[in-house]
Amino acid sequence: MDNAAAPLQPLAPALPPYQGIRLEDVRLVRTADEAKSAMAALLAADAIGFDTESKPTFVKGESSTGPHLIQLATDDTAYLFQVGSKPTPALAELKAILEASSPLKVGFGLSDDVKRLRNKLGIAPAGVLDLSVALRGGQRNDLGAKTAVAKFFGLHLQKSKKISTTNWASVRLSDKQILYAADDAQVALRVYRRWIATGGKVAPQPRDVIAPIPGTSHLIGTVATDENSIC
């Protein structure tokens, strides 16, 4: 009997890092004038990146009070809207942007984001495409942002667990929080652009819709869950 160990397989080379958005290309929307300017830029786009952040809960049974931050991104700028305990001066503009059928709002794992926007702010987003579902093809599991960036760009997207679990309800966000949140929105738009450029097709519907892809027609009229999302 040959007990020789099988030869070790060479490790796959590490992917180069994904270069995210620059801090100077992020706008924190704090005033009514800034909200109007952001709305004009976002509504002029054909598609925008979309995500939210919520202060994490650590106690069993504790309900989230999020979202506390809403991120929307064009190809060159990300806009961050803080929606903590105090009323935001941008609520009317946020509602106008998110409830418009155009631009298309693209993101990863948007089910909880949409639910929380409805529950907290009374906003019902329209024209939504969850890339986690749209990009999975015939796979059972949803496709996460890290996997999508590796697939479409051959790059490694760093997602810091430490930053993701920070206090997003804080009035003053750190630079690391700002960049993390802005990247979450803009990377979705960049992946969407590359997907479309390589033959991807989307047929957005007017309200909370995932575009139909082969084998997933039952998702029409819903936002797909990201419970099985691959990170």
mmCIF file with all atom_site columns, C-alpha atoms in Angstrom:
data_model
loop_
_atom_site.group_PDB
_atom_site.id
_atom_site.type_symbol
_atom_site.label_atom_id
_atom_site.label_alt_id
_atom_site.label_comp_id
_atom_site.label_asym_id
_atom_site.label_entity_id
_atom_site.label_seq_id
_atom_site.pdbx_PDB_ins_code
_atom_site.Cartn_x
_atom_site.Cartn_y
_atom_site.Cartn_z
_atom_site.occupancy
_atom_site.B_iso_or_equiv
_atom_site.pdbx_formal_charge
_atom_site.auth_seq_id
_atom_site.auth_comp_id
_atom_site.auth_asym_id
_atom_site.auth_atom_id
_atom_site.pdbx_PDB_model_num
ATOM 1   C CA . MET A 1 1   ? 0.000   0.000  0.000   1.00 0.00 ? 1   MET A CA 1
ATOM 2   C CA . ASP A 1 2   ? 1.395   3.358  -0.996  1.00 0.00 ? 2   ASP A CA 1
ATOM 3   C CA . ASN A 1 3   ? 1.211   5.756  1.953   1.00 0.00 ? 3   ASN A CA 1
ATOM 4   C CA . ALA A 1 4   ? 2.965   8.597  0.169   1.00 0.00 ? 4   ALA A CA 1
ATOM 5   C CA . ALA A 1 5   ? 1.290   11.921 0.791   1.00 0.00 ? 5   ALA A CA 1
ATOM 6   C CA . ALA A 1 6   ? -0.426  13.558 -2.136  1.00 0.00 ? 6   ALA A CA 1
ATOM 7   C CA . PRO A 1 7   ? 1.528   16.485 -3.550  1.00 0.00 ? 7   PRO A CA 1
ATOM 8   C CA . LEU A 1 8   ? 0.450   19.864 -2.231  1.00 0.00 ? 8   LEU A CA 1
ATOM 9   C CA . GLN A 1 9   ? -1.508  21.980 -4.658  1.00 0.00 ? 9   GLN A CA 1
ATOM 10  C CA . PRO A 1 10  ? -0.027  25.427 -5.305  1.00 0.00 ? 10  PRO A CA 1
ATOM 11  C CA . LEU A 1 11  ? -1.918  28.260 -3.652  1.00 0.00 ? 11  LEU A CA 1
ATOM 12  C CA . ALA A 1 12  ? -3.825  30.566 -5.946  1.00 0.00 ? 12  ALA A CA 1
ATOM 13  C CA . PRO A 1 13  ? -2.064  33.916 -6.254  1.00 0.00 ? 13  PRO A CA 1
ATOM 14  C CA . ALA A 1 14  ? -3.543  36.692 -4.141  1.00 0.00 ? 14  ALA A CA 1
ATOM 15  C CA . LEU A 1 15  ? -5.691  39.132 -6.068  1.00 0.00 ? 15  LEU A CA 1
ATOM 16  C CA . PRO A 1 16  ? -4.621  42.782 -6.255  1.00 0.00 ? 16  PRO A CA 1
ATOM 17  C CA . PRO A 1 17  ? -6.630  45.039 -3.924  1.00 0.00 ? 17  PRO A CA 1
ATOM 18  C CA . TYR A 1 18  ? -9.711  46.858 -5.138  1.00 0.00 ? 18  TYR A CA 1
ATOM 19  C CA . GLN A 1 19  ? -9.190  50.619 -5.080  1.00 0.00 ? 19  GLN A CA 1
ATOM 20  C CA . GLY A 1 20  ? -12.295 52.241 -3.673  1.00 0.00 ? 20  GLY A CA 1
ATOM 21  C CA . ILE A 1 21  ? -13.636 55.754 -3.768  1.00 0.00 ? 21  ILE A CA 1
ATOM 22  C CA . ARG A 1 22  ? -11.533 58.682 -2.575  1.00 0.00 ? 22  ARG A CA 1
ATOM 23  C CA . LEU A 1 23  ? -12.605 60.626 0.499   1.00 0.00 ? 23  LEU A CA 1
ATOM 24  C CA . GLU A 1 24  ? -12.772 63.850 -1.519  1.00 0.00 ? 24  GLU A CA 1
ATOM 25  C CA . ASP A 1 25  ? -15.395 62.239 -3.766  1.00 0.00 ? 25  ASP A CA 1
ATOM 26  C CA . VAL A 1 26  ? -17.808 61.606 -0.888  1.00 0.00 ? 26  VAL A CA 1
ATOM 27  C CA . ARG A 1 27  ? -20.448 64.148 0.123   1.00 0.00 ? 27  ARG A CA 1
ATOM 28  C CA . LEU A 1 28  ? -22.062 64.152 3.556   1.00 0.00 ? 28  LEU A CA 1
ATOM 29  C CA . VAL A 1 29  ? -25.507 65.624 2.964   1.00 0.00 ? 29  VAL A CA 1
ATOM 30  C CA . ARG A 1 30  ? -26.358 67.758 5.989   1.00 0.00 ? 30  ARG A CA 1
ATOM 31  C CA . THR A 1 31  ? -28.377 70.746 4.771   1.00 0.00 ? 31  THR A CA 1
ATOM 32  C CA . ALA A 1 32  ? -31.435 71.342 2.621   1.00 0.00 ? 32  ALA A CA 1
ATOM 33  C CA . ASP A 1 33  ? -29.306 72.943 -0.109  1.00 0.00 ? 33  ASP A CA 1
ATOM 34  C CA . GLU A 1 34  ? -26.914 69.980 -0.117  1.00 0.00 ? 34  GLU A CA 1
ATOM 35  C CA . ALA A 1 35  ? -29.899 67.637 -0.348  1.00 0.00 ? 35  ALA A CA 1
ATOM 36  C CA . LYS A 1 36  ? -31.285 69.467 -3.380  1.00 0.00 ? 36  LYS A CA 1
ATOM 37  C CA . SER A 1 37  ? -27.886 69.391 -5.085  1.00 0.00 ? 37  SER A CA 1
ATOM 38  C CA . ALA A 1 38  ? -27.517 65.666 -4.380  1.00 0.00 ? 38  ALA A CA 1
ATOM 39  C CA . MET A 1 39  ? -31.023 64.950 -5.656  1.00 0.00 ? 39  MET A CA 1
ATOM 40  C CA . ALA A 1 40  ? -30.330 66.754 -8.938  1.00 0.00 ? 40  ALA A CA 1
ATOM 41  C CA . ALA A 1 41  ? -27.145 64.749 -9.526  1.00 0.00 ? 41  ALA A CA 1
ATOM 42  C CA . LEU A 1 42  ? -28.690 61.412 -8.569  1.00 0.00 ? 42  LEU A CA 1
ATOM 43  C CA . LEU A 1 43  ? -31.901 61.828 -10.572 1.00 0.00 ? 43  LEU A CA 1
ATOM 44  C CA . ALA A 1 44  ? -29.855 62.759 -13.648 1.00 0.00 ? 44  ALA A CA 1
ATOM 45  C CA . ALA A 1 45  ? -28.162 59.332 -13.642 1.00 0.00 ? 45  ALA A CA 1
ATOM 46  C CA . ASP A 1 46  ? -29.496 56.224 -15.375 1.00 0.00 ? 46  ASP A CA 1
ATOM 47  C CA . ALA A 1 47  ? -28.379 54.024 -12.460 1.00 0.00 ? 47  ALA A CA 1
ATOM 48  C CA . ILE A 1 48  ? -27.030 54.637 -8.955  1.00 0.00 ? 48  ILE A CA 1
ATOM 49  C CA . GLY A 1 49  ? -25.438 52.503 -6.271  1.00 0.00 ? 49  GLY A CA 1
ATOM 50  C CA . PHE A 1 50  ? -27.638 51.987 -3.204  1.00 0.00 ? 50  PHE A CA 1
ATOM 51  C CA . ASP A 1 51  ? -27.042 50.720 0.322   1.00 0.00 ? 51  ASP A CA 1
ATOM 52  C CA . THR A 1 52  ? -27.825 51.519 3.946   1.00 0.00 ? 52  THR A CA 1
ATOM 53  C CA . GLU A 1 53  ? -26.060 51.046 7.266   1.00 0.00 ? 53  GLU A CA 1
ATOM 54  C CA . SER A 1 54  ? -27.643 50.442 10.654  1.00 0.00 ? 54  SER A CA 1
ATOM 55  C CA . LYS A 1 55  ? -26.252 50.563 14.158  1.00 0.00 ? 55  LYS A CA 1
ATOM 56  C CA . PRO A 1 56  ? -25.643 46.909 15.090  1.00 0.00 ? 56  PRO A CA 1
ATOM 57  C CA . THR A 1 57  ? -27.623 45.162 17.803  1.00 0.00 ? 57  THR A CA 1
ATOM 58  C CA . PHE A 1 58  ? -25.787 42.957 20.285  1.00 0.00 ? 58  PHE A CA 1
ATOM 59  C CA . VAL A 1 59  ? -28.560 41.926 22.690  1.00 0.00 ? 59  VAL A CA 1
ATOM 60  C CA . LYS A 1 60  ? -30.766 38.943 21.898  1.00 0.00 ? 60  LYS A CA 1
ATOM 61  C CA . GLY A 1 61  ? -34.255 40.080 20.937  1.00 0.00 ? 61  GLY A CA 1
ATOM 62  C CA . GLU A 1 62  ? -33.188 43.693 20.417  1.00 0.00 ? 62  GLU A CA 1
ATOM 63  C CA . SER A 1 63  ? -34.758 45.280 17.340  1.00 0.00 ? 63  SER A CA 1
ATOM 64  C CA . SER A 1 64  ? -32.773 47.424 14.956  1.00 0.00 ? 64  SER A CA 1
ATOM 65  C CA . THR A 1 65  ? -33.641 51.115 14.850  1.00 0.00 ? 65  THR A CA 1
ATOM 66  C CA . GLY A 1 66  ? -31.982 51.514 11.454  1.00 0.00 ? 66  GLY A CA 1
ATOM 67  C CA . PRO A 1 67  ? -31.277 52.582 8.925   1.00 0.00 ? 67  PRO A CA 1
ATOM 68  C CA . HIS A 1 68  ? -29.020 55.270 10.323  1.00 0.00 ? 68  HIS A CA 1
ATOM 69  C CA . LEU A 1 69  ? -27.173 56.004 7.092   1.00 0.00 ? 69  LEU A CA 1
ATOM 70  C CA . ILE A 1 70  ? -28.321 55.876 3.465   1.00 0.00 ? 70  ILE A CA 1
ATOM 71  C CA . GLN A 1 71  ? -25.684 55.737 0.733   1.00 0.00 ? 71  GLN A CA 1
ATOM 72  C CA . LEU A 1 72  ? -26.353 56.615 -2.897  1.00 0.00 ? 72  LEU A CA 1
ATOM 73  C CA . ALA A 1 73  ? -23.605 56.825 -5.513  1.00 0.00 ? 73  ALA A CA 1
ATOM 74  C CA . THR A 1 74  ? -23.118 57.977 -9.073  1.00 0.00 ? 74  THR A CA 1
ATOM 75  C CA . ASP A 1 75  ? -20.117 56.902 -11.130 1.00 0.00 ? 75  ASP A CA 1
ATOM 76  C CA . ASP A 1 76  ? -17.923 59.604 -9.616  1.00 0.00 ? 76  ASP A CA 1
ATOM 77  C CA . THR A 1 77  ? -19.526 60.722 -6.338  1.00 0.00 ? 77  THR A CA 1
ATOM 78  C CA . ALA A 1 78  ? -21.101 59.082 -3.294  1.00 0.00 ? 78  ALA A CA 1
ATOM 79  C CA . TYR A 1 79  ? -23.721 60.864 -1.195  1.00 0.00 ? 79  TYR A CA 1
ATOM 80  C CA . LEU A 1 80  ? -24.243 59.891 2.442   1.00 0.00 ? 80  LEU A CA 1
ATOM 81  C CA . PHE A 1 81  ? -27.481 60.807 4.214   1.00 0.00 ? 81  PHE A CA 1
ATOM 82  C CA . GLN A 1 82  ? -27.525 60.444 7.999   1.00 0.00 ? 82  GLN A CA 1
ATOM 83  C CA . VAL A 1 83  ? -30.969 59.463 9.274   1.00 0.00 ? 83  VAL A CA 1
ATOM 84  C CA . GLY A 1 84  ? -30.427 58.916 12.986  1.00 0.00 ? 84  GLY A CA 1
ATOM 85  C CA . SER A 1 85  ? -32.793 59.843 15.793  1.00 0.00 ? 85  SER A CA 1
ATOM 86  C CA . LYS A 1 86  ? -33.116 63.464 14.655  1.00 0.00 ? 86  LYS A CA 1
ATOM 87  C CA . PRO A 1 87  ? -35.284 64.286 11.618  1.00 0.00 ? 87  PRO A CA 1
ATOM 88  C CA . THR A 1 88  ? -33.173 64.633 8.491   1.00 0.00 ? 88  THR A CA 1
ATOM 89  C CA . PRO A 1 89  ? -33.551 67.805 6.408   1.00 0.00 ? 89  PRO A CA 1
ATOM 90  C CA . ALA A 1 90  ? -33.200 65.592 3.326   1.00 0.00 ? 90  ALA A CA 1
ATOM 91  C CA . LEU A 1 91  ? -36.205 63.329 3.896   1.00 0.00 ? 91  LEU A CA 1
ATOM 92  C CA . ALA A 1 92  ? -38.266 64.795 1.043   1.00 0.00 ? 92  ALA A CA 1
ATOM 93  C CA . GLU A 1 93  ? -35.336 64.505 -1.367  1.00 0.00 ? 93  GLU A CA 1
ATOM 94  C CA . LEU A 1 94  ? -34.565 60.944 -0.255  1.00 0.00 ? 94  LEU A CA 1
ATOM 95  C CA . LYS A 1 95  ? -38.179 59.959 -0.795  1.00 0.00 ? 95  LYS A CA 1
ATOM 96  C CA . ALA A 1 96  ? -38.209 61.550 -4.248  1.00 0.00 ? 96  ALA A CA 1
ATOM 97  C CA . ILE A 1 97  ? -35.002 59.768 -5.292  1.00 0.00 ? 97  ILE A CA 1
ATOM 98  C CA . LEU A 1 98  ? -35.764 56.335 -3.881  1.00 0.00 ? 98  LEU A CA 1
ATOM 99  C CA . GLU A 1 99  ? -39.418 56.189 -4.927  1.00 0.00 ? 99  GLU A CA 1
ATOM 100 C CA . ALA A 1 100 ? -38.710 57.279 -8.510  1.00 0.00 ? 100 ALA A CA 1
ATOM 101 C CA . SER A 1 101 ? -38.721 54.424 -11.023 1.00 0.00 ? 101 SER A CA 1
ATOM 102 C CA . SER A 1 102 ? -35.570 55.955 -12.533 1.00 0.00 ? 102 SER A CA 1
ATOM 103 C CA . PRO A 1 103 ? -32.684 55.920 -11.862 1.00 0.00 ? 103 PRO A CA 1
ATOM 104 C CA . LEU A 1 104 ? -32.271 52.200 -11.302 1.00 0.00 ? 104 LEU A CA 1
ATOM 105 C CA . LYS A 1 105 ? -30.995 51.541 -7.768  1.00 0.00 ? 105 LYS A CA 1
ATOM 106 C CA . VAL A 1 106 ? -28.461 48.717 -7.660  1.00 0.00 ? 106 VAL A CA 1
ATOM 107 C CA . GLY A 1 107 ? -26.951 47.070 -4.609  1.00 0.00 ? 107 GLY A CA 1
ATOM 108 C CA . PHE A 1 108 ? -26.168 43.821 -2.833  1.00 0.00 ? 108 PHE A CA 1
ATOM 109 C CA . GLY A 1 109 ? -28.528 42.143 -0.359  1.00 0.00 ? 109 GLY A CA 1
ATOM 110 C CA . LEU A 1 110 ? -31.163 44.872 -0.329  1.00 0.00 ? 110 LEU A CA 1
ATOM 111 C CA . SER A 1 111 ? -34.064 43.035 1.310   1.00 0.00 ? 111 SER A CA 1
ATOM 112 C CA . ASP A 1 112 ? -33.499 44.336 4.846   1.00 0.00 ? 112 ASP A CA 1
ATOM 113 C CA . ASP A 1 113 ? -32.552 47.796 3.575   1.00 0.00 ? 113 ASP A CA 1
ATOM 114 C CA . VAL A 1 114 ? -35.885 48.169 1.798   1.00 0.00 ? 114 VAL A CA 1
ATOM 115 C CA . LYS A 1 115 ? -37.880 46.875 4.770   1.00 0.00 ? 115 LYS A CA 1
ATOM 116 C CA . ARG A 1 116 ? -36.172 49.226 7.198   1.00 0.00 ? 116 ARG A CA 1
ATOM 117 C CA . LEU A 1 117 ? -36.670 52.228 4.929   1.00 0.00 ? 117 LEU A CA 1
ATOM 118 C CA . ARG A 1 118 ? -40.388 51.481 4.840   1.00 0.00 ? 118 ARG A CA 1
ATOM 119 C CA . ASN A 1 119 ? -40.683 50.913 8.570   1.00 0.00 ? 119 ASN A CA 1
ATOM 120 C CA . LYS A 1 120 ? -38.618 53.878 9.749   1.00 0.00 ? 120 LYS A CA 1
ATOM 121 C CA . LEU A 1 121 ? -39.064 56.546 7.092   1.00 0.00 ? 121 LEU A CA 1
ATOM 122 C CA . GLY A 1 122 ? -42.155 55.483 5.158   1.00 0.00 ? 122 GLY A CA 1
ATOM 123 C CA . ILE A 1 123 ? -40.115 55.279 1.950   1.00 0.00 ? 123 ILE A CA 1
ATOM 124 C CA . ALA A 1 124 ? -41.025 52.548 -0.559  1.00 0.00 ? 124 ALA A CA 1
ATOM 125 C CA . PRO A 1 125 ? -38.097 52.277 -3.001  1.00 0.00 ? 125 PRO A CA 1
ATOM 126 C CA . ALA A 1 126 ? -38.898 51.664 -6.669  1.00 0.00 ? 126 ALA A CA 1
ATOM 127 C CA . GLY A 1 127 ? -36.745 50.472 -9.561  1.00 0.00 ? 127 GLY A CA 1
ATOM 128 C CA . VAL A 1 128 ? -34.506 48.315 -7.363  1.00 0.00 ? 128 VAL A CA 1
ATOM 129 C CA . LEU A 1 129 ? -32.112 45.643 -8.635  1.00 0.00 ? 129 LEU A CA 1
ATOM 130 C CA . ASP A 1 130 ? -30.536 43.302 -6.082  1.00 0.00 ? 130 ASP A CA 1
ATOM 131 C CA . LEU A 1 131 ? -27.281 42.206 -7.691  1.00 0.00 ? 131 LEU A CA 1
ATOM 132 C CA . SER A 1 132 ? -26.895 39.381 -5.167  1.00 0.00 ? 132 SER A CA 1
ATOM 133 C CA . VAL A 1 133 ? -29.723 37.616 -6.962  1.00 0.00 ? 133 VAL A CA 1
ATOM 134 C CA . ALA A 1 134 ? -29.352 38.958 -10.493 1.00 0.00 ? 134 ALA A CA 1
ATOM 135 C CA . LEU A 1 135 ? -25.723 37.834 -10.774 1.00 0.00 ? 135 LEU A CA 1
ATOM 136 C CA . ARG A 1 136 ? -25.978 34.361 -9.302  1.00 0.00 ? 136 ARG A CA 1
ATOM 137 C CA . GLY A 1 137 ? -27.035 32.693 -12.552 1.00 0.00 ? 137 GLY A CA 1
ATOM 138 C CA . GLY A 1 138 ? -27.856 29.053 -11.922 1.00 0.00 ? 138 GLY A CA 1
ATOM 139 C CA . GLN A 1 139 ? -26.210 28.984 -8.499  1.00 0.00 ? 139 GLN A CA 1
ATOM 140 C CA . ARG A 1 140 ? -28.305 28.359 -5.377  1.00 0.00 ? 140 ARG A CA 1
ATOM 141 C CA . ASN A 1 141 ? -26.529 30.933 -3.226  1.00 0.00 ? 141 ASN A CA 1
ATOM 142 C CA . ASP A 1 142 ? -26.659 34.667 -3.779  1.00 0.00 ? 142 ASP A CA 1
ATOM 143 C CA . LEU A 1 143 ? -23.522 36.426 -4.980  1.00 0.00 ? 143 LEU A CA 1
ATOM 144 C CA . GLY A 1 144 ? -21.894 38.855 -2.554  1.00 0.00 ? 144 GLY A CA 1
ATOM 145 C CA . ALA A 1 145 ? -19.943 41.998 -3.369  1.00 0.00 ? 145 ALA A CA 1
ATOM 146 C CA . LYS A 1 146 ? -16.529 40.431 -2.655  1.00 0.00 ? 146 LYS A CA 1
ATOM 147 C CA . THR A 1 147 ? -17.196 37.532 -5.004  1.00 0.00 ? 147 THR A CA 1
ATOM 148 C CA . ALA A 1 148 ? -18.593 39.853 -7.676  1.00 0.00 ? 148 ALA A CA 1
ATOM 149 C CA . VAL A 1 149 ? -15.538 42.136 -7.561  1.00 0.00 ? 149 VAL A CA 1
ATOM 150 C CA . ALA A 1 150 ? -13.233 39.128 -7.884  1.00 0.00 ? 150 ALA A CA 1
ATOM 151 C CA . LYS A 1 151 ? -15.304 37.766 -10.770 1.00 0.00 ? 151 LYS A CA 1
ATOM 152 C CA . PHE A 1 152 ? -15.715 40.953 -12.803 1.00 0.00 ? 152 PHE A CA 1
ATOM 153 C CA . PHE A 1 153 ? -12.504 42.829 -11.974 1.00 0.00 ? 153 PHE A CA 1
ATOM 154 C CA . GLY A 1 154 ? -10.051 40.199 -10.742 1.00 0.00 ? 154 GLY A CA 1
ATOM 155 C CA . LEU A 1 155 ? -9.563  42.247 -7.571  1.00 0.00 ? 155 LEU A CA 1
ATOM 156 C CA . HIS A 1 156 ? -9.923  41.670 -3.837  1.00 0.00 ? 156 HIS A CA 1
ATOM 157 C CA . LEU A 1 157 ? -12.548 43.779 -2.056  1.00 0.00 ? 157 LEU A CA 1
ATOM 158 C CA . GLN A 1 158 ? -11.571 44.257 1.587   1.00 0.00 ? 158 GLN A CA 1
ATOM 159 C CA . LYS A 1 159 ? -14.605 44.260 3.900   1.00 0.00 ? 159 LYS A CA 1
ATOM 160 C CA . SER A 1 160 ? -13.699 45.133 7.478   1.00 0.00 ? 160 SER A CA 1
ATOM 161 C CA . LYS A 1 161 ? -15.908 43.410 10.040  1.00 0.00 ? 161 LYS A CA 1
ATOM 162 C CA . LYS A 1 162 ? -14.623 45.850 12.647  1.00 0.00 ? 162 LYS A CA 1
ATOM 163 C CA . ILE A 1 163 ? -15.857 48.867 10.704  1.00 0.00 ? 163 ILE A CA 1
ATOM 164 C CA . SER A 1 164 ? -19.125 47.240 9.651   1.00 0.00 ? 164 SER A CA 1
ATOM 165 C CA . THR A 1 165 ? -20.098 46.790 13.312  1.00 0.00 ? 165 THR A CA 1
ATOM 166 C CA . THR A 1 166 ? -19.313 50.341 14.417  1.00 0.00 ? 166 THR A CA 1
ATOM 167 C CA . ASN A 1 167 ? -21.928 52.833 15.570  1.00 0.00 ? 167 ASN A CA 1
ATOM 168 C CA . TRP A 1 168 ? -23.587 54.068 12.385  1.00 0.00 ? 168 TRP A CA 1
ATOM 169 C CA . ALA A 1 169 ? -25.957 56.227 14.441  1.00 0.00 ? 169 ALA A CA 1
ATOM 170 C CA . SER A 1 170 ? -23.067 58.426 15.568  1.00 0.00 ? 170 SER A CA 1
ATOM 171 C CA . VAL A 1 171 ? -23.447 62.083 14.627  1.00 0.00 ? 171 VAL A CA 1
ATOM 172 C CA . ARG A 1 172 ? -19.766 62.250 13.693  1.00 0.00 ? 172 ARG A CA 1
ATOM 173 C CA . LEU A 1 173 ? -18.629 59.428 11.418  1.00 0.00 ? 173 LEU A CA 1
ATOM 174 C CA . SER A 1 174 ? -14.949 58.559 11.109  1.00 0.00 ? 174 SER A CA 1
ATOM 175 C CA . ASP A 1 175 ? -13.150 58.707 7.773   1.00 0.00 ? 175 ASP A CA 1
ATOM 176 C CA . LYS A 1 176 ? -12.989 54.900 7.779   1.00 0.00 ? 176 LYS A CA 1
ATOM 177 C CA . GLN A 1 177 ? -16.755 54.672 8.255   1.00 0.00 ? 177 GLN A CA 1
ATOM 178 C CA . ILE A 1 178 ? -17.347 57.209 5.495   1.00 0.00 ? 178 ILE A CA 1
ATOM 179 C CA . LEU A 1 179 ? -15.153 55.341 3.009   1.00 0.00 ? 179 LEU A CA 1
ATOM 180 C CA . TYR A 1 180 ? -16.597 51.944 3.963   1.00 0.00 ? 180 TYR A CA 1
ATOM 181 C CA . ALA A 1 181 ? -20.161 53.171 3.486   1.00 0.00 ? 181 ALA A CA 1
ATOM 182 C CA . ALA A 1 182 ? -19.425 55.045 0.260   1.00 0.00 ? 182 ALA A CA 1
ATOM 183 C CA . ASP A 1 183 ? -17.643 52.035 -1.225  1.00 0.00 ? 183 ASP A CA 1
ATOM 184 C CA . ASP A 1 184 ? -20.589 49.772 -0.419  1.00 0.00 ? 184 ASP A CA 1
ATOM 185 C CA . ALA A 1 185 ? -22.789 51.872 -2.680  1.00 0.00 ? 185 ALA A CA 1
ATOM 186 C CA . GLN A 1 186 ? -20.337 52.689 -5.448  1.00 0.00 ? 186 GLN A CA 1
ATOM 187 C CA . VAL A 1 187 ? -18.876 49.201 -5.830  1.00 0.00 ? 187 VAL A CA 1
ATOM 188 C CA . ALA A 1 188 ? -22.375 47.934 -6.618  1.00 0.00 ? 188 ALA A CA 1
ATOM 189 C CA . LEU A 1 189 ? -22.693 50.481 -9.415  1.00 0.00 ? 189 LEU A CA 1
ATOM 190 C CA . ARG A 1 190 ? -19.268 49.582 -10.803 1.00 0.00 ? 190 ARG A CA 1
ATOM 191 C CA . VAL A 1 191 ? -20.140 45.877 -10.816 1.00 0.00 ? 191 VAL A CA 1
ATOM 192 C CA . TYR A 1 192 ? -23.459 46.653 -12.493 1.00 0.00 ? 192 TYR A CA 1
ATOM 193 C CA . ARG A 1 193 ? -21.708 48.672 -15.219 1.00 0.00 ? 193 ARG A CA 1
ATOM 194 C CA . ARG A 1 194 ? -19.249 45.845 -15.905 1.00 0.00 ? 194 ARG A CA 1
ATOM 195 C CA . TRP A 1 195 ? -22.046 43.246 -15.908 1.00 0.00 ? 195 TRP A CA 1
ATOM 196 C CA . ILE A 1 196 ? -24.047 45.236 -18.467 1.00 0.00 ? 196 ILE A CA 1
ATOM 197 C CA . ALA A 1 197 ? -20.923 45.809 -20.583 1.00 0.00 ? 197 ALA A CA 1
ATOM 198 C CA . THR A 1 198 ? -20.332 42.052 -20.707 1.00 0.00 ? 198 THR A CA 1
ATOM 199 C CA . GLY A 1 199 ? -23.852 41.221 -21.849 1.00 0.00 ? 199 GLY A CA 1
ATOM 200 C CA . GLY A 1 200 ? -25.945 41.364 -18.690 1.00 0.00 ? 200 GLY A CA 1
ATOM 201 C CA . LYS A 1 201 ? -29.562 42.353 -19.188 1.00 0.00 ? 201 LYS A CA 1
ATOM 202 C CA . VAL A 1 202 ? -32.024 43.914 -16.771 1.00 0.00 ? 202 VAL A CA 1
ATOM 203 C CA . ALA A 1 203 ? -35.717 44.718 -17.061 1.00 0.00 ? 203 ALA A CA 1
ATOM 204 C CA . PRO A 1 204 ? -36.512 46.967 -14.065 1.00 0.00 ? 204 PRO A CA 1
ATOM 205 C CA . GLN A 1 205 ? -40.076 47.124 -12.802 1.00 0.00 ? 205 GLN A CA 1
ATOM 206 C CA . PRO A 1 206 ? -41.766 50.035 -11.057 1.00 0.00 ? 206 PRO A CA 1
ATOM 207 C CA . ARG A 1 207 ? -41.712 48.857 -7.444  1.00 0.00 ? 207 ARG A CA 1
ATOM 208 C CA . ASP A 1 208 ? -39.271 46.782 -5.343  1.00 0.00 ? 208 ASP A CA 1
ATOM 209 C CA . VAL A 1 209 ? -38.376 44.535 -8.227  1.00 0.00 ? 209 VAL A CA 1
ATOM 210 C CA . ILE A 1 210 ? -35.581 42.179 -9.028  1.00 0.00 ? 210 ILE A CA 1
ATOM 211 C CA . ALA A 1 211 ? -35.006 41.837 -12.760 1.00 0.00 ? 211 ALA A CA 1
ATOM 212 C CA . PRO A 1 212 ? -36.032 38.448 -14.160 1.00 0.00 ? 212 PRO A CA 1
ATOM 213 C CA . ILE A 1 213 ? -33.220 36.103 -15.042 1.00 0.00 ? 213 ILE A CA 1
ATOM 214 C CA . PRO A 1 214 ? -33.475 32.500 -16.224 1.00 0.00 ? 214 PRO A CA 1
ATOM 215 C CA . GLY A 1 215 ? -34.959 30.314 -13.511 1.00 0.00 ? 215 GLY A CA 1
ATOM 216 C CA . THR A 1 216 ? -35.859 33.188 -11.173 1.00 0.00 ? 216 THR A CA 1
ATOM 217 C CA . SER A 1 217 ? -39.100 34.556 -12.604 1.00 0.00 ? 217 SER A CA 1
ATOM 218 C CA . HIS A 1 218 ? -40.756 33.905 -9.223  1.00 0.00 ? 218 HIS A CA 1
ATOM 219 C CA . LEU A 1 219 ? -38.753 36.817 -7.807  1.00 0.00 ? 219 LEU A CA 1
ATOM 220 C CA . ILE A 1 220 ? -40.705 39.432 -9.757  1.00 0.00 ? 220 ILE A CA 1
ATOM 221 C CA . GLY A 1 221 ? -42.366 41.901 -7.417  1.00 0.00 ? 221 GLY A CA 1
ATOM 222 C CA . THR A 1 222 ? -40.065 41.155 -4.479  1.00 0.00 ? 222 THR A CA 1
ATOM 223 C CA . VAL A 1 223 ? -36.672 42.020 -3.165  1.00 0.00 ? 223 VAL A CA 1
ATOM 224 C CA . ALA A 1 224 ? -34.738 38.796 -2.822  1.00 0.00 ? 224 ALA A CA 1
ATOM 225 C CA . THR A 1 225 ? -33.358 37.813 0.543   1.00 0.00 ? 225 THR A CA 1
ATOM 226 C CA . ASP A 1 226 ? -29.616 37.771 1.093   1.00 0.00 ? 226 ASP A CA 1
ATOM 227 C CA . GLU A 1 227 ? -29.639 35.056 3.756   1.00 0.00 ? 227 GLU A CA 1
ATOM 228 C CA . ASN A 1 228 ? -27.422 32.806 1.625   1.00 0.00 ? 228 ASN A CA 1
ATOM 229 C CA . SER A 1 229 ? -25.200 35.574 0.324   1.00 0.00 ? 229 SER A CA 1
ATOM 230 C CA . ILE A 1 230 ? -21.614 34.624 -0.428  1.00 0.00 ? 230 ILE A CA 1
ATOM 231 C CA . CYS A 1 231 ? -19.175 37.131 1.050   1.00 0.00 ? 231 CYS A CA 1
#
